[in-house]
XYZ file of C-alpha atoms in Angstrom:
226
model
C 0.222 0.226 0.037
C 1.734 3.632 -1.306
C 2.627 5.585 2.219
C 0.431 8.100 0.044
C -2.064 7.839 -1.701
C -2.587 9.052 -5.047
C -5.467 11.138 -4.462
C -3.763 12.957 -1.263
C -0.787 13.766 -3.642
C -2.616 15.011 -6.866
C -4.079 17.252 -4.652
C -1.153 18.619 -2.732
C 0.377 18.874 -6.284
C -2.455 21.004 -7.065
C -2.411 23.251 -3.762
C 0.886 24.201 -4.566
C 1.207 24.839 -8.274
C -2.243 27.309 -6.995
C 0.919 28.801 -3.997
C 3.018 29.183 -7.125
C 0.438 30.721 -9.166
C -0.680 33.137 -6.644
C 2.683 34.495 -5.998
C 3.936 34.909 -9.267
C 1.521 36.696 -10.037
C 1.993 39.462 -6.949
C 4.933 40.202 -8.332
C 5.609 43.222 -9.599
C 7.670 43.180 -12.764
C 7.848 45.439 -15.328
C 7.849 42.346 -18.058
C 4.283 42.120 -16.813
C 3.163 45.493 -17.255
C 3.887 44.965 -21.152
C 2.099 44.046 -23.970
C 1.446 39.975 -23.375
C 1.472 39.963 -19.591
C 2.307 36.517 -17.964
C 0.948 34.985 -21.000
C 4.098 35.932 -23.076
C 5.991 33.131 -20.937
C 5.582 29.541 -21.802
C 7.176 29.203 -18.007
C 3.251 30.897 -16.991
C 1.618 29.118 -19.753
C 2.863 25.672 -18.489
C 2.078 26.658 -14.985
C -1.263 27.483 -16.232
C -1.545 24.087 -17.546
C -0.247 21.758 -14.954
C -2.362 23.690 -12.414
C -5.574 22.855 -14.928
C -4.059 19.575 -15.190
C -4.122 18.129 -12.362
C -7.397 20.340 -11.239
C -8.809 17.958 -13.573
C -6.927 15.181 -11.915
C -8.263 16.358 -8.532
C -12.067 16.483 -9.929
C -12.141 12.616 -11.326
C -11.132 11.448 -7.948
C -13.687 13.013 -6.310
C -16.191 11.577 -9.242
C -15.166 8.393 -8.413
C -15.525 8.234 -5.434
C -18.751 9.899 -5.519
C -19.601 7.119 -7.989
C -19.121 4.281 -5.874
C -22.017 2.516 -5.221
C -24.080 4.555 -8.042
C -24.923 2.879 -11.533
C -25.682 5.757 -13.054
C -24.730 5.198 -16.632
C -25.150 8.962 -17.970
C -22.515 9.744 -14.684
C -20.675 6.744 -15.924
C -20.493 8.118 -19.591
C -19.292 11.786 -17.768
C -16.741 10.424 -16.742
C -14.946 8.766 -18.795
C -15.063 11.091 -20.963
C -13.380 13.360 -17.961
C -10.779 10.444 -17.979
C -10.765 11.173 -21.327
C -9.730 14.305 -20.954
C -6.998 13.978 -18.158
C -5.395 11.320 -20.317
C -4.931 13.843 -22.865
C -4.037 16.512 -20.981
C -1.390 14.517 -19.584
C -0.217 13.275 -23.041
C -0.112 16.440 -25.125
C -0.048 18.988 -22.513
C 1.088 18.486 -18.866
C 4.276 15.892 -19.814
C 5.844 17.267 -23.227
C 5.940 21.249 -22.293
C 6.188 20.374 -18.868
C 9.546 18.768 -19.299
C 10.725 21.017 -22.546
C 9.830 24.373 -19.755
C 12.446 21.951 -17.176
C 15.211 20.794 -19.470
C 15.132 24.025 -22.165
C 15.103 26.239 -18.887
C 17.769 24.973 -17.243
C 20.437 23.757 -20.076
C 20.798 27.393 -21.117
C 20.972 28.732 -17.801
C 23.930 27.067 -17.068
C 25.333 27.631 -20.561
C 24.793 31.558 -20.168
C 21.625 32.200 -17.671
C 21.225 36.191 -18.953
C 20.421 34.258 -22.167
C 17.015 33.153 -20.478
C 16.490 34.547 -16.732
C 18.806 37.542 -15.957
C 20.336 37.755 -12.942
C 18.140 41.499 -13.088
C 15.373 38.900 -12.104
C 16.835 37.219 -8.155
C 15.629 40.422 -7.256
C 12.111 40.101 -8.198
C 11.983 37.017 -7.807
C 13.008 34.378 -4.590
C 14.827 30.997 -5.377
C 11.684 28.800 -4.337
C 9.521 30.526 -6.695
C 11.995 30.107 -9.799
C 12.275 26.336 -8.673
C 8.812 25.986 -8.344
C 8.463 27.767 -11.845
C 11.543 25.510 -13.967
C 12.405 22.172 -11.855
C 9.088 20.942 -9.070
C 7.438 20.457 -13.112
C 9.320 17.214 -13.746
C 9.110 15.016 -10.505
C 5.490 16.264 -10.211
C 4.721 15.087 -13.542
C 7.160 12.278 -13.051
C 4.574 11.105 -9.470
C 1.663 11.481 -12.158
C 2.381 9.164 -14.676
C 4.328 6.346 -12.100
C 0.950 6.512 -10.223
C -1.439 7.178 -13.110
C -2.309 4.784 -15.930
C -2.835 7.653 -18.534
C -4.732 6.486 -22.291
C -2.704 8.140 -25.042
C -4.466 9.366 -28.277
C -3.071 7.548 -31.247
C 0.437 8.516 -32.038
C -0.147 10.776 -35.359
C -3.272 12.412 -33.840
C -0.961 13.138 -30.543
C 1.910 14.832 -32.219
C -0.516 16.718 -34.827
C -1.810 18.283 -31.393
C 1.457 18.644 -29.899
C 2.806 20.068 -33.092
C -0.221 23.008 -33.018
C 0.760 23.739 -29.593
C 4.603 24.694 -30.380
C 4.070 26.331 -33.610
C 1.007 28.545 -31.827
C 3.449 29.655 -29.340
C 6.035 30.555 -31.666
C 3.946 32.286 -33.754
C 2.617 34.132 -30.671
C 6.463 34.870 -30.086
C 7.055 36.933 -32.822
C 4.076 38.614 -33.130
C 4.953 40.321 -29.552
C 8.028 41.145 -31.162
C 6.320 42.836 -34.149
C 4.015 44.669 -32.118
C 7.104 45.614 -29.133
C 9.588 45.073 -31.487
C 11.575 43.422 -28.532
C 12.177 39.805 -28.142
C 10.515 37.668 -25.245
C 13.793 36.163 -24.653
C 17.684 37.875 -24.438
C 18.650 34.361 -26.720
C 16.495 35.228 -29.384
C 17.808 38.994 -29.837
C 21.379 37.522 -30.588
C 20.026 35.072 -33.825
C 20.203 36.031 -37.191
C 16.719 35.753 -39.249
C 17.592 32.104 -41.083
C 19.262 30.521 -36.959
C 15.786 32.248 -35.881
C 14.220 29.960 -38.055
C 16.207 26.444 -37.401
C 15.986 27.452 -33.706
C 12.421 27.416 -33.707
C 12.418 24.198 -36.348
C 14.421 22.549 -33.524
C 12.305 23.319 -30.409
C 8.389 22.373 -32.403
C 11.284 19.023 -32.910
C 12.431 18.727 -29.350
C 8.902 18.747 -27.815
C 7.548 16.592 -30.489
C 10.201 14.054 -29.102
C 9.527 14.499 -25.788
C 5.729 13.763 -26.503
C 6.957 10.565 -27.760
C 9.168 9.542 -24.520
C 6.425 9.907 -22.444
C 4.007 7.563 -24.726
C 7.472 4.922 -24.308
C 7.680 6.051 -20.933
C 3.455 5.449 -19.977
C 4.093 2.291 -21.924
C 7.202 1.055 -19.732
C 5.478 1.716 -16.533
C 2.111 0.338 -16.973
C 3.683 -2.470 -19.463
C 0.886 -1.695 -21.969
C 2.730 -3.499 -24.558
C 2.262 -6.659 -22.909
């Protein structure tokens, strides 16, 4: 028997994301007042994705608990829809985007933090909040994958959805630059137009690779291939 029920873990993770989001939004940073606000940062978008995903997980747990001993077919259909939404979000958004944010952030941070997280931000964002946004996302999503089997969509549909998200965010970043003349991430200021295209293409490929990693890992953990 698990030391901590997975339902309790999900509720605790959801509360932690709510706390991180509230503390982050409470910070009075100049970047929050410019065009796009917090929504121009993939980190913030990922935090919202994770919070919504774990909110759906908790709602699924509560619905399953309330349905015990209830033979209503309509409620069972609604629960199946909720489970399908939960699994889709895990496969297409929570895992690939979460892993992408953690790995890309720390890879660039180690190389040159000024390209992604200038030292000036230390005056606004405490270390614990930085780790809450860029570190704990990975163990949280791995805990969820280990405790619950998620049904992945067909590979073509899953990859198409991930590509849509990646391209949509890239276009959003380009639109912000078009409006403001400033790139969301300092790294992009140092790249030529041709290199930017290669960089954006590489980013799209990487996030698709993380989708495939999630699918393989899910199958390995739950032995669905057998």
